PDB file of C-alpha atoms in Angstrom:
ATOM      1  CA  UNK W   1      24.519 -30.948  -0.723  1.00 38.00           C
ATOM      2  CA  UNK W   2      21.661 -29.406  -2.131  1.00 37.00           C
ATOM      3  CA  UNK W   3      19.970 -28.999   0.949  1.00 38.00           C
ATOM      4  CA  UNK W   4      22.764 -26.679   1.989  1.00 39.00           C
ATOM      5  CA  UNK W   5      22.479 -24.604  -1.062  1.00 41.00           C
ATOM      6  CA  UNK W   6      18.893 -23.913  -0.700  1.00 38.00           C
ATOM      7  CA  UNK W   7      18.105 -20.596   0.865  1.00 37.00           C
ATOM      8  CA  UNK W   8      16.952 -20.458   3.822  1.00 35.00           C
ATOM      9  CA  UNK W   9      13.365 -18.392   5.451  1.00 34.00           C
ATOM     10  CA  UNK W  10      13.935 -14.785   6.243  1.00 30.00           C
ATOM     11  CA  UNK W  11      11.622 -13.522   8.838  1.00 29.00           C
ATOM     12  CA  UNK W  12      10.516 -10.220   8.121  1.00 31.00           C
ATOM     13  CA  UNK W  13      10.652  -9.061  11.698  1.00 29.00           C
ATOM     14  CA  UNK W  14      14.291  -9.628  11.024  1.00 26.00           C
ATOM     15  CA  UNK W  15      16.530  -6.241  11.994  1.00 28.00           C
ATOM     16  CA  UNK W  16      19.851  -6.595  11.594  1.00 29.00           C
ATOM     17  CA  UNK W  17      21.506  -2.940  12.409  1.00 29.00           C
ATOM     18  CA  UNK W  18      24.454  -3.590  11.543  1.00 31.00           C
ATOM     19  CA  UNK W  19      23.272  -4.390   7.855  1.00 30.00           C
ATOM     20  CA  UNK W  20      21.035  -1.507   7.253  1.00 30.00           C
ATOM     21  CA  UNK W  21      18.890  -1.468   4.137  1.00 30.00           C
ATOM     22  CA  UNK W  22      19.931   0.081   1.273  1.00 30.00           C
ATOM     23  CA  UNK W  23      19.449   3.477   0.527  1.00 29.00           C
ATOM     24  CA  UNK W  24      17.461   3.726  -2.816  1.00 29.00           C
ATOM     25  CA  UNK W  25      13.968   4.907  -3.897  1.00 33.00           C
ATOM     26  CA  UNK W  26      11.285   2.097  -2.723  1.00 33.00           C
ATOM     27  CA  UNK W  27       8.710   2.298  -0.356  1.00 38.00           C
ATOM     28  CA  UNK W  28       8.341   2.428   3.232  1.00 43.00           C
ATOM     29  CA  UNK W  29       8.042  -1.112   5.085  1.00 46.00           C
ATOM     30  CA  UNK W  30       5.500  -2.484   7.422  1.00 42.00           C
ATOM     31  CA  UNK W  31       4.869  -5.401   8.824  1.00 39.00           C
ATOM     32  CA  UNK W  32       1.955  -7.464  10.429  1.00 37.00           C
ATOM     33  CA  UNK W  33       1.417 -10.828  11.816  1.00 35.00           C
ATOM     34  CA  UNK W  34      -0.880 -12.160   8.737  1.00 36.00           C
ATOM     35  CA  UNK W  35       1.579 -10.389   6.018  1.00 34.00           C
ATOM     36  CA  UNK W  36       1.803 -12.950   3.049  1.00 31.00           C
ATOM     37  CA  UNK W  37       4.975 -14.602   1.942  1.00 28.00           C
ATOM     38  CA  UNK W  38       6.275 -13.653  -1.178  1.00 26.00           C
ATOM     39  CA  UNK W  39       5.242 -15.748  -4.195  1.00 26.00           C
ATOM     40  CA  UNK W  40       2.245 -17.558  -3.048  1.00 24.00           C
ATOM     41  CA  UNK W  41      -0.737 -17.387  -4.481  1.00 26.00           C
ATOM     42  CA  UNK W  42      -1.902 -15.513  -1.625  1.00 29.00           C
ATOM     43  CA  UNK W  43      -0.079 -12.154  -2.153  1.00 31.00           C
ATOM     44  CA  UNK W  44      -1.467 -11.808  -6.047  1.00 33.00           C
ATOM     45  CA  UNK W  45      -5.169 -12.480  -6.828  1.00 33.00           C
ATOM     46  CA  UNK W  46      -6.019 -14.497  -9.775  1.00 33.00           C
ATOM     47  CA  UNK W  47      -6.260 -12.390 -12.830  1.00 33.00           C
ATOM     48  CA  UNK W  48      -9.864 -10.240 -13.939  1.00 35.00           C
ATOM     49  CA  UNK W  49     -12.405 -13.454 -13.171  1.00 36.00           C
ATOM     50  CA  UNK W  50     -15.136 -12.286 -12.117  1.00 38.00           C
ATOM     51  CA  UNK W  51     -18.004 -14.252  -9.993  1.00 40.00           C
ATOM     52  CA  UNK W  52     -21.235 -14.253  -9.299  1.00 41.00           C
ATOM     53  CA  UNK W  53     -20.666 -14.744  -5.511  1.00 45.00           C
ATOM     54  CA  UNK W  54     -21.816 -11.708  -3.580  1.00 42.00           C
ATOM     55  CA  UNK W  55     -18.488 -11.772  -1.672  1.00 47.00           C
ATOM     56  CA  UNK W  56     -16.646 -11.326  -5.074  1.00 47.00           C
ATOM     57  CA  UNK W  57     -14.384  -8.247  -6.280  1.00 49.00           C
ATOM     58  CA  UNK W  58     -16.532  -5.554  -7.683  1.00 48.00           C
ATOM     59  CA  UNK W  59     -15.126  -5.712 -11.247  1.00 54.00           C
ATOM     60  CA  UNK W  60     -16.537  -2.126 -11.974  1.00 89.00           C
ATOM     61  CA  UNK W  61     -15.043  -0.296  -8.962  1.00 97.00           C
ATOM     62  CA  UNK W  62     -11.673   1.332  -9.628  1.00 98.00           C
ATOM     63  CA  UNK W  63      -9.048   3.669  -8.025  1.00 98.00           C
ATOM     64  CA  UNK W  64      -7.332   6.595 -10.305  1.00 98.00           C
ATOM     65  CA  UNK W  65      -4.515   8.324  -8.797  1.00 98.00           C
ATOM     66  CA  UNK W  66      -3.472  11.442 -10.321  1.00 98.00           C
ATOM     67  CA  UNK W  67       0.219  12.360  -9.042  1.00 98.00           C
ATOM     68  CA  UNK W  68      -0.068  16.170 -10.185  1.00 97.00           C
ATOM     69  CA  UNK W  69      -3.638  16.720  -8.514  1.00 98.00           C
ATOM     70  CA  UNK W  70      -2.669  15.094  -5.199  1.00 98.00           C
ATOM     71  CA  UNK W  71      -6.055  13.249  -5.542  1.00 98.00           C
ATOM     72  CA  UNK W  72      -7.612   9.758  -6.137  1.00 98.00           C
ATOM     73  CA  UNK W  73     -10.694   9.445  -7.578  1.00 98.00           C
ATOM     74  CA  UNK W  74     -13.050   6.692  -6.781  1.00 98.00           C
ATOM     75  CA  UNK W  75     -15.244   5.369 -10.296  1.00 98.00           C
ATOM     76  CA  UNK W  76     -17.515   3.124 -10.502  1.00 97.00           C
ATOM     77  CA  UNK W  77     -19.305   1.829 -13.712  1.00 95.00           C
ATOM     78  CA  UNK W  78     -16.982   4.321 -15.225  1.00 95.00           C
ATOM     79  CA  UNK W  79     -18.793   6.966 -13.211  1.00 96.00           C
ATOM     80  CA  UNK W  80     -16.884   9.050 -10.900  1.00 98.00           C
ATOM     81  CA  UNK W  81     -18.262   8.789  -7.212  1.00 97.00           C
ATOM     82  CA  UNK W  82     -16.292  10.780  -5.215  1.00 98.00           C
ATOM     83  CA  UNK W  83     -12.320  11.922  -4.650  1.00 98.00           C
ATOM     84  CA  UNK W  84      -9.922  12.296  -1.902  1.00 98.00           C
ATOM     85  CA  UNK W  85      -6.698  14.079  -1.249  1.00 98.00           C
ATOM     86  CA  UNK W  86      -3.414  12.572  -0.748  1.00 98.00           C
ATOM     87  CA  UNK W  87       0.416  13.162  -0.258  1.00 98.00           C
ATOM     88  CA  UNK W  88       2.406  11.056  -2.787  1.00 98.00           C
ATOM     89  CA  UNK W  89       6.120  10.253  -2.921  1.00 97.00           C
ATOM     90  CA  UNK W  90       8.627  12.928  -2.154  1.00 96.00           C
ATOM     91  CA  UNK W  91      11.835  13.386  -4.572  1.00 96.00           C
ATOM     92  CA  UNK W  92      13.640  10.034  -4.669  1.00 94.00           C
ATOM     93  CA  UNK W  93      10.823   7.704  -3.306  1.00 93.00           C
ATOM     94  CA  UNK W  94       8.198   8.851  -6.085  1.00 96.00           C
ATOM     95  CA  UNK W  95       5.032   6.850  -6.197  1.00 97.00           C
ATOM     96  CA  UNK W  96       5.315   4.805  -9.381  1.00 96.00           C
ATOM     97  CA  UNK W  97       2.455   5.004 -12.026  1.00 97.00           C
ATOM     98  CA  UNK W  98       0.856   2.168 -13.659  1.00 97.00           C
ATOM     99  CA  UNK W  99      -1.309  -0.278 -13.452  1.00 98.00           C
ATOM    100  CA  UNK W 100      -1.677  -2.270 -10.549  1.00 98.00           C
ATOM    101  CA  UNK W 101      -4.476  -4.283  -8.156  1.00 98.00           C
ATOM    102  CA  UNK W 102      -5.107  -3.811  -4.559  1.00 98.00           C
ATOM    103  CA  UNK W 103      -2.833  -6.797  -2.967  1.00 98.00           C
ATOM    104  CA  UNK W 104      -3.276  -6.230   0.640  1.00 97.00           C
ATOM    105  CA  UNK W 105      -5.531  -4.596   3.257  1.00 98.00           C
ATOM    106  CA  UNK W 106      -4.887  -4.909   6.838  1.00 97.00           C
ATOM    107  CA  UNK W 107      -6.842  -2.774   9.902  1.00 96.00           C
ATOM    108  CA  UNK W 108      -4.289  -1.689  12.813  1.00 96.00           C
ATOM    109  CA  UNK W 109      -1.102  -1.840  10.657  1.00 95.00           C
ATOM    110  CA  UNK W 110       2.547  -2.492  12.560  1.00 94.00           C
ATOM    111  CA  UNK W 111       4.968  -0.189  10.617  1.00 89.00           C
ATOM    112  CA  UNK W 112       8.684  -0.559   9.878  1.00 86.00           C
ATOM    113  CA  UNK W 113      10.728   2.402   8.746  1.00 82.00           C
ATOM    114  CA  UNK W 114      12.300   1.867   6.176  1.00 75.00           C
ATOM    115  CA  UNK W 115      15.895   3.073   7.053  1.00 82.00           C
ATOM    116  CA  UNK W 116      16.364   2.222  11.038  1.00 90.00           C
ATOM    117  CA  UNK W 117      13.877  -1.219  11.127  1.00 89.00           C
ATOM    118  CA  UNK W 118      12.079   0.724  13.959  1.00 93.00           C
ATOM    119  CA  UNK W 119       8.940  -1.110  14.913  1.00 94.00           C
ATOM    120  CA  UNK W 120       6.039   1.214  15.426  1.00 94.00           C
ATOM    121  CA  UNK W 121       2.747  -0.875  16.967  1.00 94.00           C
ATOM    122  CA  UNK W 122      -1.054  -0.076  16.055  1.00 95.00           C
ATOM    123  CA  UNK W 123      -1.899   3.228  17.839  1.00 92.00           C
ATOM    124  CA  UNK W 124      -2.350   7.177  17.039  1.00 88.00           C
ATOM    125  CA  UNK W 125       1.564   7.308  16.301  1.00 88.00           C
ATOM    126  CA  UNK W 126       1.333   5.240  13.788  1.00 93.00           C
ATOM    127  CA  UNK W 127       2.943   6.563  10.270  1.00 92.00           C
ATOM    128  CA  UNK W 128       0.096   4.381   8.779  1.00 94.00           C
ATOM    129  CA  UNK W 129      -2.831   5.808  10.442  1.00 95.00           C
ATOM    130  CA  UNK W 130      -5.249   2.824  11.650  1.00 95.00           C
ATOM    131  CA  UNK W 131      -5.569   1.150   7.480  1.00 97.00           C
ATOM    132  CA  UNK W 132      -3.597   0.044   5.040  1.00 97.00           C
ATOM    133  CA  UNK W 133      -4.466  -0.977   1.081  1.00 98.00           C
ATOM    134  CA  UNK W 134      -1.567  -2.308  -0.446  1.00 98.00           C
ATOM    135  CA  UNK W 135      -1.244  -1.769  -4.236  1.00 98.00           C
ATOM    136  CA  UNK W 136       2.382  -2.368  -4.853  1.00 97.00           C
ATOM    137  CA  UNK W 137       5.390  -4.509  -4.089  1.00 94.00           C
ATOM    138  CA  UNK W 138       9.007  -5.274  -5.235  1.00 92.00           C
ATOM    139  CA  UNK W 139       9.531  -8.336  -2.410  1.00 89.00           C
ATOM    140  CA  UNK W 140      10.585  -6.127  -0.083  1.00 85.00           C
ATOM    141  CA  UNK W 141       8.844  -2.731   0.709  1.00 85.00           C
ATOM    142  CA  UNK W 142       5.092  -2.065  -0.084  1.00 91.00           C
ATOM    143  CA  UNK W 143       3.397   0.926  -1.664  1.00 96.00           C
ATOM    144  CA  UNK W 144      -0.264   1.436  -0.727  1.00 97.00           C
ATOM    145  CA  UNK W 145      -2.983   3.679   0.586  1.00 98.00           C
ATOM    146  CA  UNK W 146      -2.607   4.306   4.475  1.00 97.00           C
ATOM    147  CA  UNK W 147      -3.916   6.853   6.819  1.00 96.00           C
ATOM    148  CA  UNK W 148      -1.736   9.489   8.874  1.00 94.00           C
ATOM    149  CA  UNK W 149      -0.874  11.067  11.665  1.00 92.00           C
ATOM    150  CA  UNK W 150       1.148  13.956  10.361  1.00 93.00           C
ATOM    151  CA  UNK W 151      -2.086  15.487   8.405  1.00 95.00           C
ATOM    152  CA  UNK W 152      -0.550  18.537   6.802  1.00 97.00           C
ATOM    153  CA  UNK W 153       1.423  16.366   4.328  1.00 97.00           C
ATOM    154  CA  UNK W 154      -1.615  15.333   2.463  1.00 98.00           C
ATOM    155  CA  UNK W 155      -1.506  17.239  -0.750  1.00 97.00           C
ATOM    156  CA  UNK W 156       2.177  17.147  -0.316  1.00 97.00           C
ATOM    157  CA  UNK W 157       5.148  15.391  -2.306  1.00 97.00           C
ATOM    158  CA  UNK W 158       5.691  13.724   1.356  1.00 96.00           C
ATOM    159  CA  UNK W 159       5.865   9.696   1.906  1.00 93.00           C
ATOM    160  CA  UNK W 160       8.273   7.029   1.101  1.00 89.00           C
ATOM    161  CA  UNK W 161       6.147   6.519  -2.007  1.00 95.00           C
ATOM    162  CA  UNK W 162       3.131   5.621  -0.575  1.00 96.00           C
ATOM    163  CA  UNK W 163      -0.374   7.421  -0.591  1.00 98.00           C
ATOM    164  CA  UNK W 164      -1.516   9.177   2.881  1.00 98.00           C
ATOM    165  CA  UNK W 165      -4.745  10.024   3.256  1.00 98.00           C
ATOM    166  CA  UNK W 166      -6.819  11.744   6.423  1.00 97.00           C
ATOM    167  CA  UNK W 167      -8.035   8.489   8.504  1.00 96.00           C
ATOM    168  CA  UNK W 168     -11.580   9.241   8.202  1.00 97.00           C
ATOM    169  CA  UNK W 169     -11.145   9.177   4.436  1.00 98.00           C
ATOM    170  CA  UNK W 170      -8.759   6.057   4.509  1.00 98.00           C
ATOM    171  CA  UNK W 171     -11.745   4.186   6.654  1.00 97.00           C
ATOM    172  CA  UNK W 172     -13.911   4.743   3.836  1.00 98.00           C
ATOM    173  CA  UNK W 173     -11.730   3.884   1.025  1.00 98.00           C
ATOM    174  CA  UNK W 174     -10.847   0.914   3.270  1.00 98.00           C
ATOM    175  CA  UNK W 175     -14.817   0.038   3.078  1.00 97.00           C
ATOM    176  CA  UNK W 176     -15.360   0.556  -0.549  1.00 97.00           C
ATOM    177  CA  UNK W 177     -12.537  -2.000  -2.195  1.00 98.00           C
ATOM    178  CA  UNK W 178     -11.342  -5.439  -1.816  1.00 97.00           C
ATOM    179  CA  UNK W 179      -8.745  -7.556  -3.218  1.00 97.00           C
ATOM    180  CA  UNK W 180      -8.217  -7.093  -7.021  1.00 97.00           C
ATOM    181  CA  UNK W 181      -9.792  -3.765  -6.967  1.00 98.00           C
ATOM    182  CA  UNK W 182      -7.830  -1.785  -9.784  1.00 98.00           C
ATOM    183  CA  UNK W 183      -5.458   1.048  -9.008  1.00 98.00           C
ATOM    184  CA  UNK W 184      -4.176   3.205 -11.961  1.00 98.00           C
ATOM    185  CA  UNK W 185      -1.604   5.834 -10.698  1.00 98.00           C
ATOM    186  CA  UNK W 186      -1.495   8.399 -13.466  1.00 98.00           C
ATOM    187  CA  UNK W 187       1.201  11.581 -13.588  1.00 97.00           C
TER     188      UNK W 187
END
C-alpha cells in the first residue's frame, strides 16, 4: 500500500500538451542530459568551506547584478575586475534579487520554453547562446546567466527572468566561476 502512494519519477523531458504549464512569473526551462535531480546533494554545494585544493571554489570571486544598470560586475578580493551588460526579466518574469550561489554550468545547453515544452538543441538558435550558469531554482524552472542569439535585448527588461549576455562575454564569465561562486542580484 505504501508503495502505491509513493510518487513516482518525472522525467523532465516529459511534455504533456495537453497539460501546459502554468502561466505565472518563473523562469524559462532547459534541459540537458547531465541536469541534476532535485534534492540531491548534487544540485546545492555544501555551504562557504573553503579548501586548499587548487580545484576548489575561489571563495573571493563574486558576481553583483544590478537590475537598474543592466550590468554584472565581476569582484574579486572585493576589487572590481571588470563588468558586463545584460537583459534581465521583463514585467511578470522579473529576475529575483538576493543572495544566491552558482548551482549549475553546462556548455551547449538544450532549451525548453517555458510555455509550449518546445525542445531547442545546442546550435546558433539557441535562446541560451552556447553557456549556461545557473544561479537559481524553484524545482522546476532555472534562472541563470546564458548567452543569446537575439543580441539587441541585452540591456533590455527582456528574458523569462534570466540574465542574457553577448556569447563572447558569457564564454568568459563561463571561465572565471565555478560551483558556489556567489551571485548577489541587487535592484
Amino acid at each position: 500500500m505504501l508503495l502505491e502512494q509513493a510518487p513516482k519519477p518525472v522525467l523532465a523531458v516529459s511534455v504533456h500538451p495537453q497539460n501546459p504549464i502554468p502561466l505565472a512569473p518563473s523562469p524559462a526551462k532547459f534541459l540537458t542530459p547531465r541536469t541534476p535531480k532535485f534534492a540531491t546533494s548534487t544540485l546545492f554545494p555544501p555551504s562557504k568551506q573553503p579548501s586548499s585544493d587548487s580545484n576548489s571554489i575561489e571563495v573571493h570571486l563574486q558576481l553583483v547584478i544590478k537590475l537598474n544598470e543592466r550590468r554584472v560586475y565581476v569582484y574579486r578580493n572585493q576589487q572590481l575586475q571588470t563588468s558586463y551588460p545584460i537583459a534581465v526579466g521583463r514585467e511578470g518574469w522579473e529576475t529575483p534579487v538576493g543572495q544566491y550561489q552558482v548551482i549549475q554550468m553546462i556548455s551547449n545547453p538544450t532549451w525548453e520554453h517555458p510555455l509550449t515544452g518546445e525542445i531547442i538543441p545546442p546550435g546558433p538558435d539557441n535562446p541560451l547562446g552556447s553557456r549556461w550558469i545557473g544561479f537559481w531554482t524553484d524545482g522546476t524552472n532555472y534562472i541563470g546567466f546564458h548567452g543569446t542569439p537575439n543580441t539587441e535585448t541585452v540591456g533590455q527588461a527582456a528574458s523569462h527572468g534570466c540574465i542574457r549576455m553577448f556569447n563572447q562575454d558569457v564564454l568568459v564569465l563561463f571561465d572565471k566561476v565555478k560551483i558556489g561562486t556567489p551571485v548577489i542580484v541587487e535592484p
